[in-house]
Coordinates of N, CA and C in Angstrom, one line a residue:
M80 N 126.6 91.6 99.5 CA 127.1 92.6 99.9 C 126.3 93.0 100.9
N81 N 127.3 93.4 102.1 CA 126.3 93.7 103.3 C 125.8 94.8 104.2
W82 N 125.1 95.0 105.0 CA 125.1 96.2 105.0 C 125.7 97.2 105.3
V83 N 127.4 97.2 105.9 CA 127.8 98.5 106.0 C 128.1 98.6 104.8
D84 N 128.5 98.2 103.4 CA 128.2 98.4 102.7 C 127.6 99.1 101.5
I85 N 126.0 99.1 101.8 CA 124.9 99.2 101.0 C 125.0 101.0 101.9
I86 N 125.4 100.9 103.4 CA 124.8 102.6 104.1 C 126.4 103.3 103.5
K87 N 127.4 103.0 103.1 CA 128.2 103.3 102.9 C 128.7 104.2 101.4
K88 N 127.4 103.3 100.5 CA 127.2 103.8 99.4 C 126.2 105.1 99.3
T89 N 124.4 104.5 100.1 CA 123.4 105.2 100.0 C 123.2 106.3 100.9
G90 N 124.5 106.5 102.2 CA 123.7 107.5 102.8 C 122.6 106.7 103.9
S91 N 122.1 108.0 104.6 CA 120.9 108.3 105.0 C 119.4 107.0 104.4
V92 N 119.6 106.3 103.4 CA 118.6 106.1 102.3 C 119.0 104.2 103.1
G93 N 120.5 104.3 103.0 CA 120.5 102.9 103.4 C 120.2 103.1 105.3
V94 N 120.3 103.4 106.2 CA 119.9 104.1 107.5 C 118.9 103.4 107.5
V95 N 117.8 104.3 107.3 CA 117.2 103.5 107.0 C 116.3 102.5 106.2
G96 N 116.6 101.8 105.1 CA 116.2 100.2 105.0 C 116.6 100.0 105.7
Y97 N 118.2 99.6 106.7 CA 118.4 98.8 107.7 C 117.5 99.0 108.6
L98 N 117.2 100.4 109.0 CA 116.4 99.8 110.3 C 115.2 99.2 110.5
F99 N 114.5 99.5 108.7 CA 113.2 98.4 108.8 C 113.3 97.2 108.4
Y100 N 115.1 97.2 107.7 CA 114.6 95.6 107.7 C 114.5 95.0 109.0
Y101 N 115.7 95.7 109.9 CA 115.5 95.2 111.0 C 113.6 94.7 112.7
L102 N 113.6 96.3 112.1 CA 112.4 96.7 112.2 C 111.2 95.4 111.9
M103 N 111.2 94.5 110.9 CA 110.0 94.0 110.1 C 110.2 92.7 111.2
T104 N 112.3 92.3 110.9 CA 112.7 90.7 111.5 C 111.8 90.9 112.2
E105 N 112.1 91.7 113.9 CA 111.0 91.7 114.8 C 109.6 91.8 115.0
I106 N 109.3 92.4 114.1 CA 107.9 92.2 114.8 C 106.9 91.5 114.3
F107 N 107.5 90.7 112.6 CA 107.0 89.7 113.0 C 107.0 88.3 113.6
S108 N 107.5 88.5 114.9 CA 107.5 87.3 115.8 C 106.6 87.2 116.3
E109 N 105.8 86.1 116.0 CA 105.0 85.1 116.7 C 104.3 85.5 117.6
K110 N 105.3 85.6 118.5 CA 104.4 86.3 120.7 C 103.3 88.0 120.0
I111 N 104.9 89.0 119.0 CA 104.1 90.2 118.5 C 102.9 90.2 118.1
I112 N 102.6 89.5 116.9 CA 101.5 89.0 116.1 C 100.3 88.8 117.5
N113 N 100.5 87.5 118.2 CA 99.7 86.6 119.5 C 99.2 87.9 120.1
L114 N 100.2 88.7 120.5 CA 99.8 90.1 121.5 C 99.1 91.2 121.4
F115 N 99.2 91.2 119.8 CA 97.6 92.5 119.3 C 96.9 91.8 118.1
G116 N 97.0 90.4 117.3 CA 95.8 90.8 116.9 C 96.0 90.9 116.2
S117 N 95.0 90.3 114.8 CA 95.8 90.5 113.6 C 94.9 91.6 112.7
E118 N 94.3 92.1 113.2 CA 93.6 93.1 112.6 C 94.0 94.6 113.1
R119 N 94.6 94.2 114.3 CA 95.6 95.3 115.2 C 97.1 95.7 114.1
F120 N 97.4 94.2 113.6 CA 98.4 94.0 113.3 C 98.9 94.3 112.6
F121 N 97.6 94.3 111.4 CA 97.5 94.5 109.9 C 97.4 96.4 109.8
A122 N 97.1 96.6 110.9 CA 96.8 98.6 110.9 C 98.1 98.8 111.3
I123 N 99.2 98.2 112.4 CA 100.4 98.5 112.8 C 101.2 98.2 110.9
I124 N 101.0 97.7 110.4 CA 101.8 97.5 109.6 C 101.5 98.3 108.1
L125 N 100.2 98.4 107.9 CA 100.4 100.1 107.1 C 100.7 101.3 107.6
I126 N 100.4 101.7 109.0 CA 101.1 102.6 110.0 C 103.0 102.7 109.5
L127 N 103.5 101.4 109.2 CA 104.5 101.2 109.2 C 105.0 101.7 107.9
L128 N 104.4 100.9 107.2 CA 104.4 101.8 105.6 C 104.4 102.9 105.4
S129 N 103.5 103.3 106.3 CA 103.2 104.8 104.8 C 104.6 105.9 106.1
V130 N 104.5 105.0 107.0 CA 105.9 106.5 107.9 C 107.4 105.5 106.7
L131 N 107.5 104.6 106.6 CA 108.9 104.0 105.7 C 108.2 104.8 104.2
S132 N 107.6 105.2 103.9 CA 107.4 105.5 102.5 C 107.8 107.5 102.5
L133 N 107.3 108.0 103.7 CA 107.1 109.3 104.3 C 109.1 109.9 104.2
V134 N 109.8 108.5 104.9 CA 110.9 108.9 105.5 C 112.1 108.4 103.7
F135 N 111.3 108.2 103.3 CA 111.9 108.0 102.1 C 111.8 108.9 101.0
V136 N 110.8 109.1 100.7 CA 110.1 110.6 100.4 C 111.5 112.1 101.2
L137 N 111.9 111.6 102.2 CA 112.8 112.9 102.8 C 114.0 112.9 102.9
A138 N 114.2 111.3 102.8 CA 115.9 110.8 103.4 C 116.5 110.5 101.6
I139 N 115.9 111.1 100.5 CA 116.5 110.6 98.8 C 117.2 111.6 98.9
P140 N 116.0 113.0 98.7 CA 117.0 114.5 98.2 C 117.8 114.6 99.3
N141 N 118.0 114.6 100.6 CA 118.3 114.8 101.6 C 120.2 114.1 100.8
S142 N 120.1 112.9 100.6 CA 121.5 112.4 100.4 C 121.6 113.1 98.6
K143 N 121.5 113.4 98.3 CA 121.7 113.7 96.7 C 122.3 115.6 96.9
N144 N 121.5 116.1 97.9 CA 121.7 117.6 98.2 C 123.8 117.4 99.4
K145 N 124.1 116.7 99.7 CA 125.0 116.2 100.3 C 126.1 116.2 99.0
K146 N 126.1 115.3 97.9 CA 127.6 115.3 96.9 C 127.8 117.1 97.0
Q147 N 129.6 116.9 97.3 CA 130.4 117.9 96.0 C 131.2 117.6 96.1
K148 N 131.3 118.0 95.2 CA 133.1 118.5 95.1 C 134.2 119.1 95.9
T149 N 134.9 118.4 96.8 CA 136.2 119.0 97.9 C 137.1 119.1 97.6
D150 N 137.6 119.6 97.8 CA 139.2 119.7 97.1 C 140.0 120.0 98.4
K151 N 141.3 119.1 98.4 CA 142.1 118.2 99.6 C 142.2 118.9 100.7
D152 N 141.7 120.6 101.4 CA 141.3 121.2 102.0 C 139.7 121.3 102.7
N153 N 139.1 120.6 102.0 CA 137.7 120.6 102.6 C 137.1 121.8 102.3
S154 N 137.5 122.4 101.1 CA 136.7 123.3 100.7 C 136.6 123.3 99.1
T155 N 135.2 123.5 98.5 CA 134.3 123.7 98.0 C 134.6 124.1 96.7
K156 N 134.8 123.8 95.5 CA 135.2 123.1 94.2 C 133.9 123.6 93.4
N157 N 133.7 125.1 92.5 CA 132.8 125.3 91.4 C 133.8 124.9 90.3
I158 N 133.6 123.9 90.0 CA 134.3 124.2 88.7 C 133.2 124.4 87.5
H159 N 133.7 125.2 87.0 CA 133.1 125.6 85.6 C 133.9 125.3 83.9
V160 N 134.1 124.6 83.2 CA 134.1 124.0 82.5 C 133.6 124.7 80.5
V161 N 134.0 125.3 80.2 CA 133.6 126.0 78.6 C 134.0 125.9 78.2
Y162 N 133.0 124.5 76.9 CA 134.2 124.2 75.1 C 133.8 124.9 74.5
K163 N 134.3 125.9 74.0 CA 133.3 126.5 72.5 C 134.3 126.2 71.2
N164 N 133.9 126.0 70.3 CA 133.9 125.7 68.4 C 134.5 124.4 68.7
K165 N 133.5 123.9 69.5 CA 133.5 122.3 69.5 C 134.8 121.5 70.0
S166 N 135.5 121.3 71.1 CA 136.7 121.7 70.3 C 136.8 120.3 72.2
T167 N 137.6 119.2 72.2 CA 137.3 118.1 73.7 C 138.9 117.8 73.9
H168 N 138.9 117.9 75.0 CA 139.6 117.8 75.9 C 140.2 116.7 76.0
K169 N 141.6 116.7 75.8 CA 141.9 115.1 75.9 C 142.9 114.9 76.9
G170 N 142.7 114.6 78.2 CA 142.9 114.3 79.6 C 142.3 113.8 80.9
D171 N 142.8 113.6 81.8 CA 142.2 113.1 83.0 C 141.2 113.7 83.8
N172 N 140.6 114.8 83.3 CA 139.4 115.8 84.0 C 139.9 115.5 85.0
N173 N 141.0 115.5 85.8 CA 141.4 116.1 87.1 C 141.9 117.4 87.2
F174 N 140.7 118.5 87.5 CA 141.0 120.1 87.7 C 141.7 120.5 89.2

């Protein structure tokens, strides 16, 4: 599975994950570690992980709110089905 498929399925969470993956591959290069030193580099990693966790906390509820059923003309459908007397529905559930 590539990043395009992951981003299509997960939305903003996948974008954040991809950006973090790209950032981590670039930041662990030897030039960057030598530039900052090991103590500063450790502090930078801790800051990045805390920012990542904050972004995930903010991104996950946003991706859940965007999933609504829409009609063919992009109008939102409010489907509410009430079954009484233990009735069953034998169909394809396409309303």
